[in-house]
PDB file of C-alpha atoms in Angstrom:
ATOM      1  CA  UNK R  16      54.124 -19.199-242.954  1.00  0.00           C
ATOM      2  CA  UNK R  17      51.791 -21.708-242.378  1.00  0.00           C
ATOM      3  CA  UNK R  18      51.251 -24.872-241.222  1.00  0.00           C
ATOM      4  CA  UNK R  19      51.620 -26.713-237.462  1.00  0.00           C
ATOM      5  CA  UNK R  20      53.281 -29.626-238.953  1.00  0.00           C
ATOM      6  CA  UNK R  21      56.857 -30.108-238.695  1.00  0.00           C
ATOM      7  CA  UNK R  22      58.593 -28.983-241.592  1.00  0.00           C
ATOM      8  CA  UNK R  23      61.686 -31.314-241.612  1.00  0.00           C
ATOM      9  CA  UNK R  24      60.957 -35.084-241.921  1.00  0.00           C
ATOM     10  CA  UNK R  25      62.125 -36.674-238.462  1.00  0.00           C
ATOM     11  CA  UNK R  26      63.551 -40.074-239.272  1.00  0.00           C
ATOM     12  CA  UNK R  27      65.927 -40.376-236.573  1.00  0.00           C
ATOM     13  CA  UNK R  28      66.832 -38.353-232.889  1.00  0.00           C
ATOM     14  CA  UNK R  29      69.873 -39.228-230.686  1.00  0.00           C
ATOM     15  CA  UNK R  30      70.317 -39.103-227.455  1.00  0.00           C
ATOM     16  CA  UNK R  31      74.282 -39.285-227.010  1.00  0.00           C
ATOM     17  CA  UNK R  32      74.877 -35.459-226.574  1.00  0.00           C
ATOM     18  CA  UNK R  33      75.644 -33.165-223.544  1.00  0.00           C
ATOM     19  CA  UNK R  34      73.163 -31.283-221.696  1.00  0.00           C
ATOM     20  CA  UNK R  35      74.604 -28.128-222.885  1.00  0.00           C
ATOM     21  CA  UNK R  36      73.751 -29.153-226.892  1.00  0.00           C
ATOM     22  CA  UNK R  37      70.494 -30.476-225.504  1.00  0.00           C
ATOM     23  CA  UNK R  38      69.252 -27.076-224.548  1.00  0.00           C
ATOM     24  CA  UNK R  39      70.564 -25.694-227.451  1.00  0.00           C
ATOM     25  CA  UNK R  40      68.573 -28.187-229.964  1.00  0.00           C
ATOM     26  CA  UNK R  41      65.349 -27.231-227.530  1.00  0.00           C
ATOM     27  CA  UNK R  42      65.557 -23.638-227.677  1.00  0.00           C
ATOM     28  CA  UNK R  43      66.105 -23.872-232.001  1.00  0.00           C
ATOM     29  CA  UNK R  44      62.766 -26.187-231.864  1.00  0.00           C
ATOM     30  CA  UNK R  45      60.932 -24.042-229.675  1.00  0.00           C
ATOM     31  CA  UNK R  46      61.650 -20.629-231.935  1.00  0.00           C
ATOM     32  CA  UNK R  47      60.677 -23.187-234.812  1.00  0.00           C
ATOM     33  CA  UNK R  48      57.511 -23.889-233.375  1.00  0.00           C
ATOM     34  CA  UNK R  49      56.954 -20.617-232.415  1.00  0.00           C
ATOM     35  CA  UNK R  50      57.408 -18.972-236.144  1.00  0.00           C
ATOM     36  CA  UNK R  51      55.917 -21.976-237.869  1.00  0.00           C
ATOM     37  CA  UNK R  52      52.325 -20.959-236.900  1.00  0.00           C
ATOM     38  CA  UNK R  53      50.268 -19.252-233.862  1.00  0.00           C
ATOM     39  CA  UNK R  54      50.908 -21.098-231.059  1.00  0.00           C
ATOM     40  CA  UNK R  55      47.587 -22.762-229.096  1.00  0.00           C
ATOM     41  CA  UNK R  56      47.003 -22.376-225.783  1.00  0.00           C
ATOM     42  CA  UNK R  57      49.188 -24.952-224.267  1.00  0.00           C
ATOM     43  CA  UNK R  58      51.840 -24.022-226.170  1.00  0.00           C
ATOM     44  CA  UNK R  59      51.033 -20.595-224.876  1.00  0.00           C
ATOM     45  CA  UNK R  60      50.493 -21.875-221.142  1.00  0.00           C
ATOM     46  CA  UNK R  61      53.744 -23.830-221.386  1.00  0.00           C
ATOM     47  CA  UNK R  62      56.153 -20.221-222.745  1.00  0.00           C
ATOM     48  CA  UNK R  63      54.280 -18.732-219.351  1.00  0.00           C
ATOM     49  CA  UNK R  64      55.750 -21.241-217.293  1.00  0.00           C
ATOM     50  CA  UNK R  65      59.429 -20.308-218.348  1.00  0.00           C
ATOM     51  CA  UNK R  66      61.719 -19.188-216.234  1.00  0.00           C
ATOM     52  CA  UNK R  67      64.710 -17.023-217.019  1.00  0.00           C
ATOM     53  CA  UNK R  68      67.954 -16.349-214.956  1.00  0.00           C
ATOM     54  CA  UNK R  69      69.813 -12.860-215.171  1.00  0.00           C
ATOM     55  CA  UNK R  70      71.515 -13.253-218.247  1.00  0.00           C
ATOM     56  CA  UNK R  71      70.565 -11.322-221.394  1.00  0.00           C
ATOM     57  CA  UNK R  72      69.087 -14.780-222.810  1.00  0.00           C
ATOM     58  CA  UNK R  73      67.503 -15.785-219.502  1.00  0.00           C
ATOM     59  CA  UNK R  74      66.126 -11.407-219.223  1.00  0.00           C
ATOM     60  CA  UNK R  75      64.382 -12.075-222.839  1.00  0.00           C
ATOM     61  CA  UNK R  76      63.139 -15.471-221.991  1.00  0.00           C
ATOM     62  CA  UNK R  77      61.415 -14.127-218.874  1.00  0.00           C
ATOM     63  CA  UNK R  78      59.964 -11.386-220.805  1.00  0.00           C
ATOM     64  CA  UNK R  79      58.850 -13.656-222.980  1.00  0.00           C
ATOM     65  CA  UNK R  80      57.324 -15.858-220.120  1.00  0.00           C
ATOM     66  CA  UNK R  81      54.976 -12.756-218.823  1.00  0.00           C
ATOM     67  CA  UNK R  82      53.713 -11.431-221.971  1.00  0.00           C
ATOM     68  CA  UNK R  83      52.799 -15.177-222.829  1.00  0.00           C
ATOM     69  CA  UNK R  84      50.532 -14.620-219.681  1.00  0.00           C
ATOM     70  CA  UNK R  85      48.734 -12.914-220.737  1.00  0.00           C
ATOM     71  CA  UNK R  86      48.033 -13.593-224.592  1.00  0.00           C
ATOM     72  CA  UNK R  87      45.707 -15.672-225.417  1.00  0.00           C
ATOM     73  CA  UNK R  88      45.353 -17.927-228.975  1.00  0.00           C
ATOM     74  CA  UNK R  89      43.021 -16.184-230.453  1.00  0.00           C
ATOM     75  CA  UNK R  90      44.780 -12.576-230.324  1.00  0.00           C
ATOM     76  CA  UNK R  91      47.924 -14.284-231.335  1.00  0.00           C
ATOM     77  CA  UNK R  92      46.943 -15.682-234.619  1.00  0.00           C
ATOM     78  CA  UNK R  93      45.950 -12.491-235.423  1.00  0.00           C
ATOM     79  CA  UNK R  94      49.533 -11.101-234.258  1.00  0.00           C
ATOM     80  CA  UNK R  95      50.885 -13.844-236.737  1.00  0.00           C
ATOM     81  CA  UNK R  96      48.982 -13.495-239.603  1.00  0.00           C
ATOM     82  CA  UNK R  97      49.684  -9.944-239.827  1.00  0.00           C
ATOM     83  CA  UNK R  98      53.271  -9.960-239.712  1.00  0.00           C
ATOM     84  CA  UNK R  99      53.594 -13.150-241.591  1.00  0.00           C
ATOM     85  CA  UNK R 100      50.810 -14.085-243.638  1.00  0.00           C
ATOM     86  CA  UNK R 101      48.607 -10.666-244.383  1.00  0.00           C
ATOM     87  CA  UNK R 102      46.676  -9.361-247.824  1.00  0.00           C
ATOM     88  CA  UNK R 103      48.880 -10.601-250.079  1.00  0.00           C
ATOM     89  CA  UNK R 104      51.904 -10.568-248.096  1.00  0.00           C
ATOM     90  CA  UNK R 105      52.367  -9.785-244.470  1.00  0.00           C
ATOM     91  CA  UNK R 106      54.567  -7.330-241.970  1.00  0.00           C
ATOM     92  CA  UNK R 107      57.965  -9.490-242.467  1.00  0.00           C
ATOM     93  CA  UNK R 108      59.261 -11.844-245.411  1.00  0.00           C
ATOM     94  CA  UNK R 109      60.768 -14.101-242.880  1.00  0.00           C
ATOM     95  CA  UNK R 110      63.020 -16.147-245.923  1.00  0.00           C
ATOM     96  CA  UNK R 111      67.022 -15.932-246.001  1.00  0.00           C
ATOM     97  CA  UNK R 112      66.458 -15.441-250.068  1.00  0.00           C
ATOM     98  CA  UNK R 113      64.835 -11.975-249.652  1.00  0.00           C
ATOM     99  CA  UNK R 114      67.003 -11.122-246.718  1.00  0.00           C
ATOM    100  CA  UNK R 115      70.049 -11.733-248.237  1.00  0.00           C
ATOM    101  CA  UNK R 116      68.879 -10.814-252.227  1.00  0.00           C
ATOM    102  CA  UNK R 117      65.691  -8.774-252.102  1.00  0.00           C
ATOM    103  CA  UNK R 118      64.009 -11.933-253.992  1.00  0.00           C
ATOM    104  CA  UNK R 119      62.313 -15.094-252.631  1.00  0.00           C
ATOM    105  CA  UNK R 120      63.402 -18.177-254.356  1.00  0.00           C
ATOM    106  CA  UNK R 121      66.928 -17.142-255.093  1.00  0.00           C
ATOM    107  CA  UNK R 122      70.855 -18.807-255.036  1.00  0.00           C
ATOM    108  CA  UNK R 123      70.509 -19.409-251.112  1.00  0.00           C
ATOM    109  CA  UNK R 124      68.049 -21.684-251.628  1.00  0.00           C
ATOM    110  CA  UNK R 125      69.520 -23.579-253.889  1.00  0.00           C
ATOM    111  CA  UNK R 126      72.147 -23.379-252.067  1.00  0.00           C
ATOM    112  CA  UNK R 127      70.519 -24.548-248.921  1.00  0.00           C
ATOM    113  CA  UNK R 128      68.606 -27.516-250.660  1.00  0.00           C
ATOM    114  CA  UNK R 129      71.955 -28.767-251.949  1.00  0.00           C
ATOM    115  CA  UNK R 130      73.244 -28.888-248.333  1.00  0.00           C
ATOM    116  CA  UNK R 131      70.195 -30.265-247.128  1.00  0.00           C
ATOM    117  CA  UNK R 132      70.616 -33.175-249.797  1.00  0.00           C
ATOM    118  CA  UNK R 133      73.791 -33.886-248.203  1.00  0.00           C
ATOM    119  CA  UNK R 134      72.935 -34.209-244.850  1.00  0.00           C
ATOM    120  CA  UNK R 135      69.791 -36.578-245.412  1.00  0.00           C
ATOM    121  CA  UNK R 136      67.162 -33.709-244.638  1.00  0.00           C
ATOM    122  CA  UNK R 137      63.985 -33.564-246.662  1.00  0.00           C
ATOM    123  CA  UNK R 138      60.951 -31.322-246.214  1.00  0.00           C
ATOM    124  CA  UNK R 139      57.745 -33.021-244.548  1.00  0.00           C
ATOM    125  CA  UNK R 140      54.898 -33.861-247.752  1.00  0.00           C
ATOM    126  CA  UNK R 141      52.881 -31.686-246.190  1.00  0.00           C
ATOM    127  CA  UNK R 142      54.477 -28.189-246.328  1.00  0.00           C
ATOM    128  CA  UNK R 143      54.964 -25.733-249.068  1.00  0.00           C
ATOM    129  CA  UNK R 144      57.074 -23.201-247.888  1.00  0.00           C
ATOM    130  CA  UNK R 145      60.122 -22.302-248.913  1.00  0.00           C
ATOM    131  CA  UNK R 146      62.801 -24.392-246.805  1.00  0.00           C
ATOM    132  CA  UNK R 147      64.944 -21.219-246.634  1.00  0.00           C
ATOM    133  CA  UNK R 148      62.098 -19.603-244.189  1.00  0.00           C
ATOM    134  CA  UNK R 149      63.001 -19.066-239.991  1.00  0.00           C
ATOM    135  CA  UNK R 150      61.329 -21.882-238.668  1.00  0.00           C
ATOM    136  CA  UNK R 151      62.566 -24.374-240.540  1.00  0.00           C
ATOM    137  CA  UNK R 152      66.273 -23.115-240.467  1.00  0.00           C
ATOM    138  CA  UNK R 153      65.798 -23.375-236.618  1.00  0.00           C
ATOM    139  CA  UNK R 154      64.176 -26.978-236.739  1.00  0.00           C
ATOM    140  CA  UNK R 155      66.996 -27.810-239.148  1.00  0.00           C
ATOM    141  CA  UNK R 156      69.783 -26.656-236.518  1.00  0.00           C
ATOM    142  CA  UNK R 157      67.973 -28.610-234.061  1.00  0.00           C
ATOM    143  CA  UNK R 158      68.000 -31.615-235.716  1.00  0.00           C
ATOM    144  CA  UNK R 159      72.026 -31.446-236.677  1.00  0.00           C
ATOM    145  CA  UNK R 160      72.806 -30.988-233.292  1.00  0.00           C
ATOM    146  CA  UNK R 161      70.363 -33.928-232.081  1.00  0.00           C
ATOM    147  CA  UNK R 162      71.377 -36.514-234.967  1.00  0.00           C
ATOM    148  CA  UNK R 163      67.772 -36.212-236.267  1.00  0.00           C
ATOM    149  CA  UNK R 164      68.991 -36.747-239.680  1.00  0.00           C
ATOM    150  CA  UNK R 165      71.592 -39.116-238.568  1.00  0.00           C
ATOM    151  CA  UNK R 166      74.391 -38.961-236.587  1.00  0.00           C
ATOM    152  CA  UNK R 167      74.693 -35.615-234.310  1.00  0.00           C
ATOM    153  CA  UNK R 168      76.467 -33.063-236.562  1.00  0.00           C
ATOM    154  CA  UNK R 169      79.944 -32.299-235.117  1.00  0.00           C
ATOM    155  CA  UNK R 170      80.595 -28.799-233.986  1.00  0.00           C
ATOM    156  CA  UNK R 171      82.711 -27.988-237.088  1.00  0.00           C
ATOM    157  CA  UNK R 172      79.567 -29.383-239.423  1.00  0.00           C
ATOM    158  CA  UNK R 173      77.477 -27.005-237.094  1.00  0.00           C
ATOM    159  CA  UNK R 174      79.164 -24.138-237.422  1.00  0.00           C
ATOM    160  CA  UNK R 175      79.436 -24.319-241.056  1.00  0.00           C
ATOM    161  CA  UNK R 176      76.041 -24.840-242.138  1.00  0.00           C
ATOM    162  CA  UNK R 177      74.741 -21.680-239.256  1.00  0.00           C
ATOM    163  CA  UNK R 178      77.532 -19.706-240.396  1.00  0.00           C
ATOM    164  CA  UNK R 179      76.176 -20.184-244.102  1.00  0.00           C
ATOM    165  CA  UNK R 180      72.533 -20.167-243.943  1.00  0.00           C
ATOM    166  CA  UNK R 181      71.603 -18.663-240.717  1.00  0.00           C
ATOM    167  CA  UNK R 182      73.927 -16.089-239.547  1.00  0.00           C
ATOM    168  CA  UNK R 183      74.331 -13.619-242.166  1.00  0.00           C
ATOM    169  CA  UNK R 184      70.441 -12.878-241.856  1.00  0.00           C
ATOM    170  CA  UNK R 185      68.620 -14.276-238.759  1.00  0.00           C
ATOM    171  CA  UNK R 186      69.845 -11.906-236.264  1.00  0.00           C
ATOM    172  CA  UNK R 187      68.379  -8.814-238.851  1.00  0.00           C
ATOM    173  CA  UNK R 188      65.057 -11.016-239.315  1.00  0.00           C
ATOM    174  CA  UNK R 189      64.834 -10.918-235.299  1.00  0.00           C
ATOM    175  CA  UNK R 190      65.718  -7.318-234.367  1.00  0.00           C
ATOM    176  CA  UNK R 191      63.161  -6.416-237.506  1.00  0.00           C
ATOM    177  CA  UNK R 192      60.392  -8.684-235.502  1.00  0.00           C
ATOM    178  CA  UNK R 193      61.837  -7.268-232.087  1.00  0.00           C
ATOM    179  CA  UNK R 194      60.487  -3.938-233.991  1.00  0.00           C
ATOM    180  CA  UNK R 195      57.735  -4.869-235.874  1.00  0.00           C
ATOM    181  CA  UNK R 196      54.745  -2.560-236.130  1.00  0.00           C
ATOM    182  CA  UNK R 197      52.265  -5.801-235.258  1.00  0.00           C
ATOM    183  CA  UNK R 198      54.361  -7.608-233.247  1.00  0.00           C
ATOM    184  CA  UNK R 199      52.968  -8.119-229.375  1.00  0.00           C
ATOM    185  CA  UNK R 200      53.964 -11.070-228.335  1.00  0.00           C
ATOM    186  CA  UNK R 201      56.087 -12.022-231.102  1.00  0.00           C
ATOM    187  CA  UNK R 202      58.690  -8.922-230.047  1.00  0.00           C
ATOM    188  CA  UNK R 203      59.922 -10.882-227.383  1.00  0.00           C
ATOM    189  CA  UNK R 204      60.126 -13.857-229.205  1.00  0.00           C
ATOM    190  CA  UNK R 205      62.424 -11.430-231.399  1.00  0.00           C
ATOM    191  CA  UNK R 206      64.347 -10.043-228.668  1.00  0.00           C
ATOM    192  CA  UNK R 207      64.955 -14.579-227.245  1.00  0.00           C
ATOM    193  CA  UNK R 208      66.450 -14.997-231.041  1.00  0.00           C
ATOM    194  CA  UNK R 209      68.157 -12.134-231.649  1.00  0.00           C
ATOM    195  CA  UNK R 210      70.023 -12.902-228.161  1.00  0.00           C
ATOM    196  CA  UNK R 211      70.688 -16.497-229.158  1.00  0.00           C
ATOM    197  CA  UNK R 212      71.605 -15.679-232.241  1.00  0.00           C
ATOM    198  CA  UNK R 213      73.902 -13.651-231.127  1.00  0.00           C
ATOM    199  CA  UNK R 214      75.389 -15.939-228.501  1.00  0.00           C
ATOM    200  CA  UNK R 215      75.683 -19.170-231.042  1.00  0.00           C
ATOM    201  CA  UNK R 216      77.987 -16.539-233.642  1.00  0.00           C
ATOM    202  CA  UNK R 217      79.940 -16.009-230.719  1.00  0.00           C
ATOM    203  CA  UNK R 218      80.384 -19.245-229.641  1.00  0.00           C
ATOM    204  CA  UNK R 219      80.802 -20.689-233.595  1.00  0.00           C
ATOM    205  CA  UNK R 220      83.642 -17.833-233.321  1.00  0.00           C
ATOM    206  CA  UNK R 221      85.191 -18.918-230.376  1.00  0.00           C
ATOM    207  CA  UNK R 222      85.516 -22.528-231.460  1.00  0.00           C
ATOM    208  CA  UNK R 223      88.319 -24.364-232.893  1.00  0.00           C
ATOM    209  CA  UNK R 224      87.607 -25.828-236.661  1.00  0.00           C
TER     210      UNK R 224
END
């Protein structure tokens, strides 16, 4: 993946929504960021100034927080490239096509580009990836529950589109970069989505609609 551009267009962000859907919306842009491209060295210095409480999110985000501490840019872009980029291909095909088919390019793209076309999202002019690829799944979950497209998405809209194009394959893509043979810094940043990923199912599950 490639690319520090945002991947989404960004017409429009709201600021009507509780705290609670606020953090939510940052932590899906931050993993975004994260698995867009190598992060520089503020983005770097700013994930070493986290802070994480006892719970099995706030355990991964500290861990996360003291390996970012000492990482530097230039060691993580070489981290990145070879699980995502590589000779030819890299470590991980991070796309929910080939997680959920075998095959990039497949029906749950198209099937995510129709839903996109509903809900007013359009990729940026400037990227090339697949939109079916992590980051831009997590920047698109961001904006639904921030309005960035339009209106915040409800709950129900919110659980629908996660439950169809991010949780039957995210949580694998995160325990396989948890596990990764090159992953460093990028196996905590595995371990903070596979958490999350597991707490927003459970919450989706837990709701009404």
């Amino acid at each position: 993946m490639t690319g520090q551009e945002a991947a989404m267009e960004r017409p429009t962000v709201t600021n009507d929504i509780a705290e609670e859907d606020r953090l939510r919306a940052d932590l899906y842009d931050f993993l975004g960021v994260l698995l867009a491209a190598p992060p520089n060295q503020g983005l770097l210095d700013q994930t070493a100034r986290l802070s994480g409480d006892e719970t099995d999110l706030g355990t991964a985000i500290g861990a996360l927080s003291r390996i970012a501490q000492h990482t530097k840019a230039p060691a993580v872009e070489r981290e990145f490239n070879a699980l995502f980029i590589g000779l030819g291909r890299g470590e991980l095909l991070p796309y929910a096509s080939y997680y959920l088919t075998g095959f990039l390019n497949e029906k749950p793209l198209a099937a995510l580009r129709r839903d996109m076309a509903a809900r007013s999202m359009t990729r940026a002019e400037n990227v090339y990836e697949p939109e079916d690829n992590i980051a831009s799944l997590m920047e698109m979950m961001a904006g639904l529950i921030t309005g960035r497209f339009g209106t915040p998405a409800t709950l129900s809209d919110q659980k629908t589109f996660f439950n169809k194009h991010i949780g039957p394959w995210a949580g694998h893509f995160f325990t396989d970069l948890e596990a990764a043979r090159n992953s460093v810094l990028y196996a905590s940043v595995g371990a903070v989505g596979r958490v999350f990923m597991e707490i927003e199912a459970e919450g989706f599950r837990m709701s009404a609609g």
